[in-house]
Short mmCIF file of C-alpha atoms in Angstrom, two decimals:
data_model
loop_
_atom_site.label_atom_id
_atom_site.label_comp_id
_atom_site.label_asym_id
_atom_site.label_seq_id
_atom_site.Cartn_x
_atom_site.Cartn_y
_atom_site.Cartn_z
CA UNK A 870 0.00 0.00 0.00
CA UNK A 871 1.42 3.26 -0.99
CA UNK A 872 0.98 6.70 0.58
CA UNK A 873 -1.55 7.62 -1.82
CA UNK A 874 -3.51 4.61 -0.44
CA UNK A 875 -2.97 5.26 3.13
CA UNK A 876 -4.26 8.99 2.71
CA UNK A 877 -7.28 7.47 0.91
CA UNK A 878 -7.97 4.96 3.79
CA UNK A 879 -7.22 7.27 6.20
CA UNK A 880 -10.01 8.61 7.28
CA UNK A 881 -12.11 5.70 7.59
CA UNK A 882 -9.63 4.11 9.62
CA UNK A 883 -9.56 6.70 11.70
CA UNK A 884 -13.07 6.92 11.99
CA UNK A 885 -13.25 2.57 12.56
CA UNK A 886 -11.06 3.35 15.66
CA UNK A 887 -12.77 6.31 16.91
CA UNK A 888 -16.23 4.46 16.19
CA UNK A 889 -14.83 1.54 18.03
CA UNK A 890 -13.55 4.13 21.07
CA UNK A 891 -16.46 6.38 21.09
CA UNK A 892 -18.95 3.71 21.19
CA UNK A 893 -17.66 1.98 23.70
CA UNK A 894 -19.28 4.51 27.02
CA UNK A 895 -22.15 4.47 24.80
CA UNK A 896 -23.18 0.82 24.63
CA UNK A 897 -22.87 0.35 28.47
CA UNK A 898 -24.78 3.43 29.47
CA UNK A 899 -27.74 2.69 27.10
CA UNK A 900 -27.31 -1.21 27.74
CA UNK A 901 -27.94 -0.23 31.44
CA UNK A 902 -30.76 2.50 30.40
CA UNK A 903 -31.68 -0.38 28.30
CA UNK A 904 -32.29 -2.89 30.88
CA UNK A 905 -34.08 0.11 33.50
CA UNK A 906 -36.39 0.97 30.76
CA UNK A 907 -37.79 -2.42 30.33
CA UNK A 908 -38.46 -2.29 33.56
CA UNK A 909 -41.07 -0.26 33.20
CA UNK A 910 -38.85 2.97 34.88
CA UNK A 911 -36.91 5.83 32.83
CA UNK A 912 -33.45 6.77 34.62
CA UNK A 913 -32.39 10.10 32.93
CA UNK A 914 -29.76 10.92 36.01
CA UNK A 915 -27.31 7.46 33.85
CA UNK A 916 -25.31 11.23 33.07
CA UNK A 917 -24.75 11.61 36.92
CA UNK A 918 -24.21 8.01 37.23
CA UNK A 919 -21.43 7.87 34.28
CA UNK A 920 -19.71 11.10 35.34
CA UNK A 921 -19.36 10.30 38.85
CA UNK A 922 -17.98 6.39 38.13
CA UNK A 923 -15.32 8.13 35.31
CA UNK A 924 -14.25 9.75 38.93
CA UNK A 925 -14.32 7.11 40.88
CA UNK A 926 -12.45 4.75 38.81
CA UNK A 927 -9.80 7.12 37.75
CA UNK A 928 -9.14 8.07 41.67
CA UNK A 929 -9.10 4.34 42.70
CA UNK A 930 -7.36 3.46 39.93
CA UNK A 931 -4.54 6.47 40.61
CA UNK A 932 -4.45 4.98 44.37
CA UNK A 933 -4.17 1.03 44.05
CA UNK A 934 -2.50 1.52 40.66
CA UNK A 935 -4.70 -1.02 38.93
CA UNK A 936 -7.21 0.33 36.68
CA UNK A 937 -9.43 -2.87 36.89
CA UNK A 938 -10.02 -2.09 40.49
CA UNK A 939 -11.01 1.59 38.89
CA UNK A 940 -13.70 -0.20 36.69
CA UNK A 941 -14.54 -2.04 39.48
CA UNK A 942 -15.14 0.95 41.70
CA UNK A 943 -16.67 2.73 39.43
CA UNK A 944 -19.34 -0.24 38.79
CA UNK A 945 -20.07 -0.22 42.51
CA UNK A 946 -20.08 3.84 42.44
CA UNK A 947 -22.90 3.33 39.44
CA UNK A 948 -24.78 0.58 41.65
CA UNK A 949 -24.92 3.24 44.58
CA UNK A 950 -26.50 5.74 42.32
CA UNK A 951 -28.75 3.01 40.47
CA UNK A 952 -30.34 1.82 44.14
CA UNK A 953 -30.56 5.43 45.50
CA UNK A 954 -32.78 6.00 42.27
CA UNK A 955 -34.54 2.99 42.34
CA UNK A 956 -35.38 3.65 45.92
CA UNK A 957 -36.99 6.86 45.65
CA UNK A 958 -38.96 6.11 42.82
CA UNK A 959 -40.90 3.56 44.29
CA UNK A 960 -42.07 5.84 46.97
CA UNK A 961 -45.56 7.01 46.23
CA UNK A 962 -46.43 10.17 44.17
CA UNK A 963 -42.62 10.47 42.98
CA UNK A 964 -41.83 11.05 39.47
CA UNK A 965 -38.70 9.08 37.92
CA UNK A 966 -38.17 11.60 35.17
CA UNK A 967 -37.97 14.79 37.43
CA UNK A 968 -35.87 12.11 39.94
CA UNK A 969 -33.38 11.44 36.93
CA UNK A 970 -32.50 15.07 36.49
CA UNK A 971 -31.72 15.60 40.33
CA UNK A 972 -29.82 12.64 40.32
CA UNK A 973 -27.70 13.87 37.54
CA UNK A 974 -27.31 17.21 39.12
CA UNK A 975 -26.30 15.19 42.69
CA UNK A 976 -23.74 12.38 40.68
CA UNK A 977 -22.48 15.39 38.56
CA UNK A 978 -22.02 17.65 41.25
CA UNK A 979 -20.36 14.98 43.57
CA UNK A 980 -17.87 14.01 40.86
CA UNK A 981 -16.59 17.40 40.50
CA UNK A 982 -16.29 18.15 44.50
CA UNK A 983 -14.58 14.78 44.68
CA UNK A 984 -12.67 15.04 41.99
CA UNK A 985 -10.75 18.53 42.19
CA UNK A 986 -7.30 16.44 43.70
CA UNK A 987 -7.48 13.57 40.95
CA UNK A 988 -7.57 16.47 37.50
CA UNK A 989 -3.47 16.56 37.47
CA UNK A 990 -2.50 12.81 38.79
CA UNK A 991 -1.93 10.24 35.99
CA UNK A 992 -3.33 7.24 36.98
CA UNK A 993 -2.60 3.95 34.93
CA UNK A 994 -4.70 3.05 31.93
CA UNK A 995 -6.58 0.51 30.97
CA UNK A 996 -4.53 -1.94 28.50
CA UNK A 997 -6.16 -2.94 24.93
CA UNK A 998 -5.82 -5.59 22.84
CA UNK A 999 -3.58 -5.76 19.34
CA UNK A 1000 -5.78 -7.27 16.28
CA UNK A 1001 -3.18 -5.55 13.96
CA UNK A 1002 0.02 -7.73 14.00
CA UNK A 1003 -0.58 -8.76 10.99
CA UNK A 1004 0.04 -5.70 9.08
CA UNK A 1005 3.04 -3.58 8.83
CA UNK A 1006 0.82 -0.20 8.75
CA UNK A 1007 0.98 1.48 11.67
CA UNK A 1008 -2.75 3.29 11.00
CA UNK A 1009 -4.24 -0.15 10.70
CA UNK A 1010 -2.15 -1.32 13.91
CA UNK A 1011 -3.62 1.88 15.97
CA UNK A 1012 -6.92 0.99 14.22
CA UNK A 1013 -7.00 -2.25 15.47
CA UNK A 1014 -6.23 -1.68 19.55
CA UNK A 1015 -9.08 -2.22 20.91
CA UNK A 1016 -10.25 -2.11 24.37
CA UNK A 1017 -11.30 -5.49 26.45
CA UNK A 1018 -14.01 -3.40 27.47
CA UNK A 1019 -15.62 -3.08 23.71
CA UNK A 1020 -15.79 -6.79 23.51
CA UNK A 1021 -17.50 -6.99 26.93
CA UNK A 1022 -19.91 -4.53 26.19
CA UNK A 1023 -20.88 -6.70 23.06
CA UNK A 1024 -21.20 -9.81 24.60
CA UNK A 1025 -23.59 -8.16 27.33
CA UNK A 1026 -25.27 -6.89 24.15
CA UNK A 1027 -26.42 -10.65 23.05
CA UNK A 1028 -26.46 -12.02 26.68
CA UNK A 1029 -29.57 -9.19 27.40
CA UNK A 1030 -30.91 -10.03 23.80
CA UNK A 1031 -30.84 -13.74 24.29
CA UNK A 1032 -32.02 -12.73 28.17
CA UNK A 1033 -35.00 -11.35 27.33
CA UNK A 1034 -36.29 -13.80 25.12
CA UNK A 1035 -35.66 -16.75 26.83
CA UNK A 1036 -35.15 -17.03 30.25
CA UNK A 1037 -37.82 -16.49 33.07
CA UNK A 1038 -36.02 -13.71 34.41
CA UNK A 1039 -36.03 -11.44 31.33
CA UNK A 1040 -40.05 -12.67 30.99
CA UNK A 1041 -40.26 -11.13 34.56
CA UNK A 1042 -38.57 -7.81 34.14
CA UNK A 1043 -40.38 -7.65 30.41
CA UNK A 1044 -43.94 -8.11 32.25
CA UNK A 1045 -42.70 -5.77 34.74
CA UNK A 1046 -42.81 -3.40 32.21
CA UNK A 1047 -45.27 -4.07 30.10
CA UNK A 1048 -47.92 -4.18 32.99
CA UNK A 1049 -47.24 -3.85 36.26
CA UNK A 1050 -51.09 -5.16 37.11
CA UNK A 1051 -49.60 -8.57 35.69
CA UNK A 1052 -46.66 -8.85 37.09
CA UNK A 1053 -48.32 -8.44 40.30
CA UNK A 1054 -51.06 -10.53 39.35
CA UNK A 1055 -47.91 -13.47 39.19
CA UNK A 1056 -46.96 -12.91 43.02
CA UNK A 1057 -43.86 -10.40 41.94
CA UNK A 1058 -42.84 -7.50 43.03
CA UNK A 1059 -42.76 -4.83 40.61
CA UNK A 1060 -40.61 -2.34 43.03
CA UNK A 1061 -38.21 -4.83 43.71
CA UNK A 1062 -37.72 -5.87 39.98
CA UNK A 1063 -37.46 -2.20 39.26
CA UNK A 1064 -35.36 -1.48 41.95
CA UNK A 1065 -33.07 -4.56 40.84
CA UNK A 1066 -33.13 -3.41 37.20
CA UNK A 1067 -32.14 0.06 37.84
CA UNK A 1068 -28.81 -0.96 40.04
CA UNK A 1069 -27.84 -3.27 37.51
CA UNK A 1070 -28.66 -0.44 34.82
CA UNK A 1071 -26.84 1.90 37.10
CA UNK A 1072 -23.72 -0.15 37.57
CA UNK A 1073 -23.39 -0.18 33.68
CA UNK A 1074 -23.46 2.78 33.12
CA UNK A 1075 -20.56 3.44 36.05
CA UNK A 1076 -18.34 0.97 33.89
CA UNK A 1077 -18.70 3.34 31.02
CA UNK A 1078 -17.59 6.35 33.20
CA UNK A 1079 -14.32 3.98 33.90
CA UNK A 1080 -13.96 3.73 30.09
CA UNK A 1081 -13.89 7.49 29.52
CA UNK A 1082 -11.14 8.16 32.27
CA UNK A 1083 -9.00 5.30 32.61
CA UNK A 1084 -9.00 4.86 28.19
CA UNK A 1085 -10.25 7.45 26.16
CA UNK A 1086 -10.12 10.08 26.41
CA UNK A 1087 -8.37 8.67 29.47
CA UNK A 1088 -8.22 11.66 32.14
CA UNK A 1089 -10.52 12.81 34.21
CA UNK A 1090 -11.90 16.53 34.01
CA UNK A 1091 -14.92 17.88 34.95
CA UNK A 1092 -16.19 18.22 31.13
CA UNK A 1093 -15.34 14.61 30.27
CA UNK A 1094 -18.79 12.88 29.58
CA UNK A 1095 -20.04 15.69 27.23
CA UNK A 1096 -23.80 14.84 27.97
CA UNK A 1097 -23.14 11.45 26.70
CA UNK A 1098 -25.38 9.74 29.35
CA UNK A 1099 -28.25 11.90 28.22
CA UNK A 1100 -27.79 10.98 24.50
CA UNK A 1101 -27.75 7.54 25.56
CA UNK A 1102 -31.73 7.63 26.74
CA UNK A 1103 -32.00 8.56 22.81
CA UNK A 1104 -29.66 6.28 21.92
CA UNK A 1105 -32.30 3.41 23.50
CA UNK A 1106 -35.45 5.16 22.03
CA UNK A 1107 -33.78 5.04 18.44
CA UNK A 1108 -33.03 1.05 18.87
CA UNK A 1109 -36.41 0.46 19.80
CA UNK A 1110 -35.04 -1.20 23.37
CA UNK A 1111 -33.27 -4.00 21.93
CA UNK A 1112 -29.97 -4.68 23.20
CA UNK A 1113 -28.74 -5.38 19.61
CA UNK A 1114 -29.86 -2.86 18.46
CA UNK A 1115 -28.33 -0.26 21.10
CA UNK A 1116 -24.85 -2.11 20.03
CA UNK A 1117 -25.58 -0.83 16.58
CA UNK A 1118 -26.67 2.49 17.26
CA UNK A 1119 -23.34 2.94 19.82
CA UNK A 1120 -21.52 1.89 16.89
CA UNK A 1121 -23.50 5.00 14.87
CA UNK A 1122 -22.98 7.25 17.31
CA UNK A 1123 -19.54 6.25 17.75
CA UNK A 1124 -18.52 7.40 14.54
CA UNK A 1125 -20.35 10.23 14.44
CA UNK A 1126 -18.65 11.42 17.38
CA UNK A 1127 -15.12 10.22 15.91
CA UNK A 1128 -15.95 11.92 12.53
CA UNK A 1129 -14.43 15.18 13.44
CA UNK A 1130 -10.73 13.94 15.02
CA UNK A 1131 -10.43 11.49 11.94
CA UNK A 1132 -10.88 14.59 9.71
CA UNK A 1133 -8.48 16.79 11.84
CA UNK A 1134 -5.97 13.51 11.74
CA UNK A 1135 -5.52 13.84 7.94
CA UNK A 1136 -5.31 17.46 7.85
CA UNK A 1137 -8.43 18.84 7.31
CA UNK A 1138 -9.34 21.22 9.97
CA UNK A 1139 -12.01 23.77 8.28
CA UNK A 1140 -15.41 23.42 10.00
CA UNK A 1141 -14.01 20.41 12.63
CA UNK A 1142 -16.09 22.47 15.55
CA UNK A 1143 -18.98 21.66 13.16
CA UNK A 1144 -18.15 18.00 12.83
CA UNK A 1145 -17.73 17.62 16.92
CA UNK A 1146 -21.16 19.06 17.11
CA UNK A 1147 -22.47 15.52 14.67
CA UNK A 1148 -23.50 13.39 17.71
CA UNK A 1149 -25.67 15.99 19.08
CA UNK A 1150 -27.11 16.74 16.16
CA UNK A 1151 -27.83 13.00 15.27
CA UNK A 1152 -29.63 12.78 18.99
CA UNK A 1153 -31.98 16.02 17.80
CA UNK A 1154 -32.44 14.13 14.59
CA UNK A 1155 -33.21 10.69 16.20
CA UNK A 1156 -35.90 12.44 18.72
CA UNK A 1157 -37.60 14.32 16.09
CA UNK A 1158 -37.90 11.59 14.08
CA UNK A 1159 -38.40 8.67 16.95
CA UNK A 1160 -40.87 10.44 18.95
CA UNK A 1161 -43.52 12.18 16.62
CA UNK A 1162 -46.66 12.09 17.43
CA UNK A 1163 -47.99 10.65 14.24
CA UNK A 1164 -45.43 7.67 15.20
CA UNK A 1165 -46.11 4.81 17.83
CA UNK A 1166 -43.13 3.94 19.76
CA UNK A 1167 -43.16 0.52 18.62
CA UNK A 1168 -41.43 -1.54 21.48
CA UNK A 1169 -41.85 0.73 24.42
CA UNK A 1170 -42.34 -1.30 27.37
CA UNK A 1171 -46.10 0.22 28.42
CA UNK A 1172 -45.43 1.09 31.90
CA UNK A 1173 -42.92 3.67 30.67
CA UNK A 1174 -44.37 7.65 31.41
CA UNK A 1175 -43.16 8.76 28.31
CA UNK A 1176 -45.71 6.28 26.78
CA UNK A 1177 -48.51 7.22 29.13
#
């Protein structure tokens, strides 16, 4: 390949990687809204959540010097904020939409008081994993580190698919959502499946955080998530809340988001504030096209309130 080819493929490649890195915070956050939503509750504070476990991770991590017992930590940070939210909502008269958006504020707000002494440490990073040794390129090499993290988040992808289609639990947390007057009907709980639903959801979407801080962008500042939890609510509408799906649509957004560093790696730089801006632009797009009222929101579990 000669360097006319590797200027033509460059920008792809660069955009495969970024997709690949991008994606990656994406699929566990809306994998864990993913899994709350079919519960039959919405979780819109998964920014909070993602934000404060990017904190947690990198300070742990920066501490014990192993950035698995940062993803760890951070998981466990996200299950804290996934019960406290879980909890609340099931107290009578409480809304888990306006709940979402003071969790956010809280997680958010904690991260950044907590945070202040980790901004200028270095803490170690997580390691990835070569698929490029067998080229002599050294864009398709960088191309082709990937993160064990990716691959995780895709195998939870077809583990919730498969789940929810054919064990009893995923029937429960399904009819949970669907109708909670069933559910009941069956001797369950529908707090506690919520409740259980929206830890797990929450301690997804902590992993993610760990991802942003302790890989890439891997540092931790107080501007790291870039709303990325919120997208990731739109993220689930667009894929219809299938886990498959929401691997897909990370993917999307993914390279959306890495559109504008692949275009700045290859030296075009006119308009690359314009090409940052393409993930939040796709999430308008998506929600003015997902949720119009001439549309049904086919595959909404029923018990959601944005389907009431």
């Amino acid at each position: 390949m000669n360097e006319t080819d590797i200027g033509f493929w460059g920008v792809p490649l660069a955009m495969f990687a970024g997709a690949i890195r991008v994606s990656t915070p994406f699929l566990f956050v809306s994998l864990g809204e993913c899994l709350t939503e079919k519960s039959g509750r919405i979780n819109l504070g998964l920014e909070g959540t993602l934000v404060f476990g990017a904190m947690a991770g990198y300070a742990i991590a920066y501490l014990s010097g192993s950035p698995w017992l940062g993803v760890l930590a951070a998981g466990i940070s996200g299950c804290f904020f996934g019960a406290l939210h879980g909890y609340i909502c099931k107290l009578p008269k409480v809304n888990d939409i306006a709940i979402g958006i003071a969790m956010m504020l809280f997680g958010t707000g904690l991260a950044f008081f907590f945070g202040k002494p980790f901004i200028q440490p270095q803490a170690p990073h997580l390691p990835s994993i070569s698929l490029g040794g067998w080229s002599s390129l050294p864009q398709v090499q960088s191309a082709l580190e990937i993160n064990p993290l990716f691959f995780i988040g895709v195998l939870l992808a077809v583990v919730m698919w498969w789940a929810f289609k054919n064990t009893r639990w995923g029937l429960i947390v399904r009819m949970t959502g669907d109708s909670a007057a069933a559910a009941r009907a069956m001797g369950y709980s529908v707090d506690l499946v919520r409740f259980l639903a929206t830890t797990v959801g929450g301690f997804f979407a902590g992993v993610g955080g760990a991802f942003l801080s302790l890989y890439y962008p891997g540092a931790w500042s107080e501007g790291l998530s870039s709303g990325q939890g919120l997208m990731a609510v739109a993220l689930v509408i667009f894929a219809r809340w299938n886990p498959l799906a929401c691997f897909g649509a990370a993917l999307l957004f993914g390279a959306a988001g890495a559109l504008g560093p692949a275009l700045q790696s290859v030296g075009i730089t006119q308009g690359y504030y314009f090409f940052n801006a393409a993930p939040y632009l796709l999430t308008l797009f998506i929600m003015i096209a997902s949720v119009s009222p001439k549309r049904s929101l086919k595959g909404a579990p029923g018990e959601l309130s944005i389907t009431k």
